XYZ file of C-alpha atoms in Angstrom:
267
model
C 7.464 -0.002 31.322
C 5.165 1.587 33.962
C 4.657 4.884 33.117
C 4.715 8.279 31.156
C 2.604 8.969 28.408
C 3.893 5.740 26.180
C 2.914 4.182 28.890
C -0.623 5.430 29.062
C -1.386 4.952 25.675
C -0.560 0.675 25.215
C -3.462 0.837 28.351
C -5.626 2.646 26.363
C -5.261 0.518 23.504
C -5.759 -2.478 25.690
C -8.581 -1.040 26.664
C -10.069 -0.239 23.704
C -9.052 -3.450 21.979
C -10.712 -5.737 24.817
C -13.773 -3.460 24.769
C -14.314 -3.946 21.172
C -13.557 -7.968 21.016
C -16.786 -7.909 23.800
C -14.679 -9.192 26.809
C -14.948 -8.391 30.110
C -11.879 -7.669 32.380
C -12.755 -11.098 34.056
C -13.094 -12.740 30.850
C -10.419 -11.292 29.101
C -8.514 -12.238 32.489
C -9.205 -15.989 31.356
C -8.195 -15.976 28.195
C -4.429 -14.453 29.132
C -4.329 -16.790 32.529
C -4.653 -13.305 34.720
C -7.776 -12.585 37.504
C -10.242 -10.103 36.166
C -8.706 -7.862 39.202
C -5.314 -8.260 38.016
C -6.811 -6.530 34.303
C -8.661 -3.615 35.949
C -5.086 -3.394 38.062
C -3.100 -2.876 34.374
C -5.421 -1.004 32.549
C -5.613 1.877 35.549
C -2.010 1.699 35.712
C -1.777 0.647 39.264
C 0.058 -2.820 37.970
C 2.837 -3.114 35.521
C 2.701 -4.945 32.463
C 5.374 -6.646 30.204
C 5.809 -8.284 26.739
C 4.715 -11.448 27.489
C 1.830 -9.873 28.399
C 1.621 -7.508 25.815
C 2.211 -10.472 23.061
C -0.496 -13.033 24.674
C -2.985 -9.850 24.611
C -2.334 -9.152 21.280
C -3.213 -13.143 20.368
C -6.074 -12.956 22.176
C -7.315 -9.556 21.077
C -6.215 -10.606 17.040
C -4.791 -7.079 17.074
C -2.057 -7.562 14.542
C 0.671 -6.988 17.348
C -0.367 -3.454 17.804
C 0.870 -3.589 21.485
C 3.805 -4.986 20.842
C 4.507 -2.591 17.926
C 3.450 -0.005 20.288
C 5.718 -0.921 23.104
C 9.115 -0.872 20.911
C 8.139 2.278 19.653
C 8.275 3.301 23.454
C 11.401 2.082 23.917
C 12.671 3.403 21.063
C 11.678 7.023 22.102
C 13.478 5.895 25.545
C 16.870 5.228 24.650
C 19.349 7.318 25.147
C 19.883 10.572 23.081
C 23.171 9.669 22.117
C 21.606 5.891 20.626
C 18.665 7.436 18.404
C 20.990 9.022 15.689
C 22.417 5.767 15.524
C 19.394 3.707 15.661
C 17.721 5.230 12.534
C 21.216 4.607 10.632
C 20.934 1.148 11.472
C 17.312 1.228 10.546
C 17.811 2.519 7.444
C 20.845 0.717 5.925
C 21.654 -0.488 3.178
C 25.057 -2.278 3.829
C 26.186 -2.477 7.436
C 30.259 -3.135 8.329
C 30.939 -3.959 11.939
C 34.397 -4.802 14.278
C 33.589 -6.246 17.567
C 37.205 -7.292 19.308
C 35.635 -8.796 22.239
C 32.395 -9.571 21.763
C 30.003 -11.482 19.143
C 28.254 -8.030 17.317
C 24.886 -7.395 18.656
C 22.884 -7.795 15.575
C 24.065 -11.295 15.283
C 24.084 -12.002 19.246
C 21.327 -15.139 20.213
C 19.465 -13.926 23.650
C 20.762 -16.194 25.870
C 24.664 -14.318 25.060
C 22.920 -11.134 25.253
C 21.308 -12.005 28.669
C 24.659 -13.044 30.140
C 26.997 -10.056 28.242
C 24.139 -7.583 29.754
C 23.757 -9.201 32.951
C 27.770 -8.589 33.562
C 26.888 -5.253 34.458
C 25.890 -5.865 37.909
C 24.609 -2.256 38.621
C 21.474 -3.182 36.458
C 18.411 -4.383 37.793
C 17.161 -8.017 36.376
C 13.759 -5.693 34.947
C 16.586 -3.842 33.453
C 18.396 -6.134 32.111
C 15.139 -7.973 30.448
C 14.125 -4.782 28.529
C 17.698 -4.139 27.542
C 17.579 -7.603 25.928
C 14.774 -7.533 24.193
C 15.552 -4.327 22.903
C 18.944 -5.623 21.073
C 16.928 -8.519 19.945
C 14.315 -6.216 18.507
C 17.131 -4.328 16.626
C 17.534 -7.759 14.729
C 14.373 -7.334 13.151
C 16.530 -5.134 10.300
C 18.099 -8.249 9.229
C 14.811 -10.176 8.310
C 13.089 -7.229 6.608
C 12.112 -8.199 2.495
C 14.733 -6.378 1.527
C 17.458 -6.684 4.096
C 20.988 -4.960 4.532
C 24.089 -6.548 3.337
C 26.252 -7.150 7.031
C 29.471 -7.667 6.993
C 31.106 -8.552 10.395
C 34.439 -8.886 11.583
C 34.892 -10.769 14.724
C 38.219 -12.562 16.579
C 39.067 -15.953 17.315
C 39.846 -15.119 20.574
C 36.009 -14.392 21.358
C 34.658 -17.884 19.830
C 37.391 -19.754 22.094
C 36.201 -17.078 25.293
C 34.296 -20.322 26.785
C 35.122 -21.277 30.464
C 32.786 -24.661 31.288
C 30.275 -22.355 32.527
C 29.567 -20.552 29.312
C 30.559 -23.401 26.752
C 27.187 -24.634 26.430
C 25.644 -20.730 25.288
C 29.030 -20.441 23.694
C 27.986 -23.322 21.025
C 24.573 -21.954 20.261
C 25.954 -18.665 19.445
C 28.745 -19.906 17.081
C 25.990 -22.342 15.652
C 23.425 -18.976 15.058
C 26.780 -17.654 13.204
C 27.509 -20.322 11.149
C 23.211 -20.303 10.435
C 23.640 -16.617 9.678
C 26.912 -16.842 7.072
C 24.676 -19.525 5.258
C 22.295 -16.433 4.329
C 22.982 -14.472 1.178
C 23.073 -11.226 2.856
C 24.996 -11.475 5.814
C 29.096 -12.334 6.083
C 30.874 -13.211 9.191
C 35.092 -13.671 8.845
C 37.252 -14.114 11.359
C 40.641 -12.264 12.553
C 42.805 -15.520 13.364
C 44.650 -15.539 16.697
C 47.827 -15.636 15.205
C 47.257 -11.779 14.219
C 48.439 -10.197 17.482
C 47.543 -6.989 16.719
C 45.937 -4.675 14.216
C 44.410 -1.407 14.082
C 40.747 -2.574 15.337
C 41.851 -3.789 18.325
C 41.529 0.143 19.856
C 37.511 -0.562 19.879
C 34.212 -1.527 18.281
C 32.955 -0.072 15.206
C 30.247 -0.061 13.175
C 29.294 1.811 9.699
C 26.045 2.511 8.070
C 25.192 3.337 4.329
C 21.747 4.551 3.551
C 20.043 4.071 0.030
C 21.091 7.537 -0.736
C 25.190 6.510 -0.110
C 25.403 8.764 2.943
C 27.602 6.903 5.643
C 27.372 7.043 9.463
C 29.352 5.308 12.386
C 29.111 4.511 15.370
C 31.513 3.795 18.134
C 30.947 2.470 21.273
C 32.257 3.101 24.665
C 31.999 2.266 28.697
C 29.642 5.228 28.943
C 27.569 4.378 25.827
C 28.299 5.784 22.370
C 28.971 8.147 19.726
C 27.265 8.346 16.075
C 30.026 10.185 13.882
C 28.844 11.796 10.646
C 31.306 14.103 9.820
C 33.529 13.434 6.184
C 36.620 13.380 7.532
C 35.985 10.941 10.334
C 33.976 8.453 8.713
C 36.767 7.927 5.817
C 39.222 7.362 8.870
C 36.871 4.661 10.157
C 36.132 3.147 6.433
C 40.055 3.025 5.621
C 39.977 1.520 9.285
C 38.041 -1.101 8.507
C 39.415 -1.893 5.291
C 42.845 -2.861 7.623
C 40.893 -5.155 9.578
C 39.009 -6.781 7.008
C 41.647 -7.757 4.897
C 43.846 -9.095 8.243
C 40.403 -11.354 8.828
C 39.646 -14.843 7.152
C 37.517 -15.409 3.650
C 34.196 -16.290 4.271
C 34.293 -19.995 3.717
C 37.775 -19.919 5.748
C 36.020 -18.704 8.636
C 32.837 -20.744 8.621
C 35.435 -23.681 8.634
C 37.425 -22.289 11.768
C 34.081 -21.574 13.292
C 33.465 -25.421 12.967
C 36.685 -26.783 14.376
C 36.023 -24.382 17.552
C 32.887 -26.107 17.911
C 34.768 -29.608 17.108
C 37.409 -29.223 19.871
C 34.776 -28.770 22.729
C 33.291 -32.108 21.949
């Protein structure tokens, strides 16, 4: 992030922050292993900064992570309009149901897998595909909240054995963060064996929300992004949806033990 008004403000606060500990540029420089030039270069905006930046300043400055709180609020305000609805659902869930047919479901995704499923799209820029990273592992942050959502995610065999020699070694750490994740009281992984060849979830990714208050949301997602749906009659059709494809997927246990024995037969 560079600029705009966001922007402007995690300066400010820099500034402020490093004015009240009693530092210098130069010796604030020091402290996060940049020149006092390279500071006065940030804090007038003529220099970018970035998280790791933005987290070592925050150390330094004992701020309570106000930057970095600061900065995902910025990014929140800069996704897309068609993400926010969707976004506060997620935020604000109670119980969480997603179908992934091709890919391991973001909210459970370590960062090296969502480096490399990001990076695929080669009309991003690397910047690009850093803050679209550490956005999705930002979005995480629901899961370890005191009083987390129940998820309950549906992914396919076929995805856990996706693993060319190339992408067998990130392959294992994301199967062992799933099996890590099933262990935990609120979240459920199961599997759709291969042997199901097809099923109504194979015609795309969903995802469902419900809020304290029992109102449901979905989302779906798409080449061009996304689409929150809201309406009655079209999040029943996605809830009776996903009621097919659960019950053609694996008890828990079942799949933890499949997830294992993909993970044996690479070794």
């Amino acid at each position: 992030m560079e600029s705009g008004p966001s922007a402007e403000l995690i300066r400010a606060q820099l500034r402020r922050l490093r004015m009240k500990a009693g530092l210098s540029q130069e010796e604030f420089g020091k402290l996060v292993h940049f020149s006092g030039s390279h500071i006065s270069s940030i804090e007038l905006g003529q220099r970018p900064f970035d998280r790791l930046f933005l987290k070592r300043a925050d150390e330094v400055l004992d701020s309570g992570e106000l930057l970095i709180t600061l900065l995902k609020m910025a990014e929140r305000e800069g996704q897309p309009s068609w993400l926010r609805p969707w976004l506060d659902a997620e935020r604000d869930a109670q119980l969480l149901w997603c179908y992934h047919p091709t890919l391991i479901p973001g909210l459970l995704q370590i960062e090296n897998y969502a480096r490399t499923v990001i990076r695929a799209d080669d009309m991003l820029s690397d910047d690009e595909v850093e803050r679209r990273v550490a956005v999705r592992m930002d979005r995480q942050a629901v899961l370890g909240r005191p009083q987390p959502p129940k998820l309950v995610t549906v992914i396919e065999e076929t995805v856990l054995r996706r693993a060319d020699e190339s992408f067998r070694g990130i392959m294992a750490q994301q199967i062992a963060h799933l099996l890590e994740c099933a262990e935990r009281s609120h979240i459920s992984v199961h599997v759709v064996p291969a042997e199901i060849s097809t099923h109504v979830g194979l015609a795309g990714p969903f995802t469902l929300a419900r809020s304290e208050g029992g109102e449901w949301v979905g989302h779906l997602e798409n080449q061009l992004g996304g689409t929150s749906i809201d309406k009655d009659e079209d999040v029943a059709s996605l809830v009776a949806r996903w009621e097919s494809v659960r019950s053609e997927a694996l008890p828990r246990r079942q799949s933890i033990e499949l997830m294992k024995e993909v993970m044996t037969s690479w070794s």
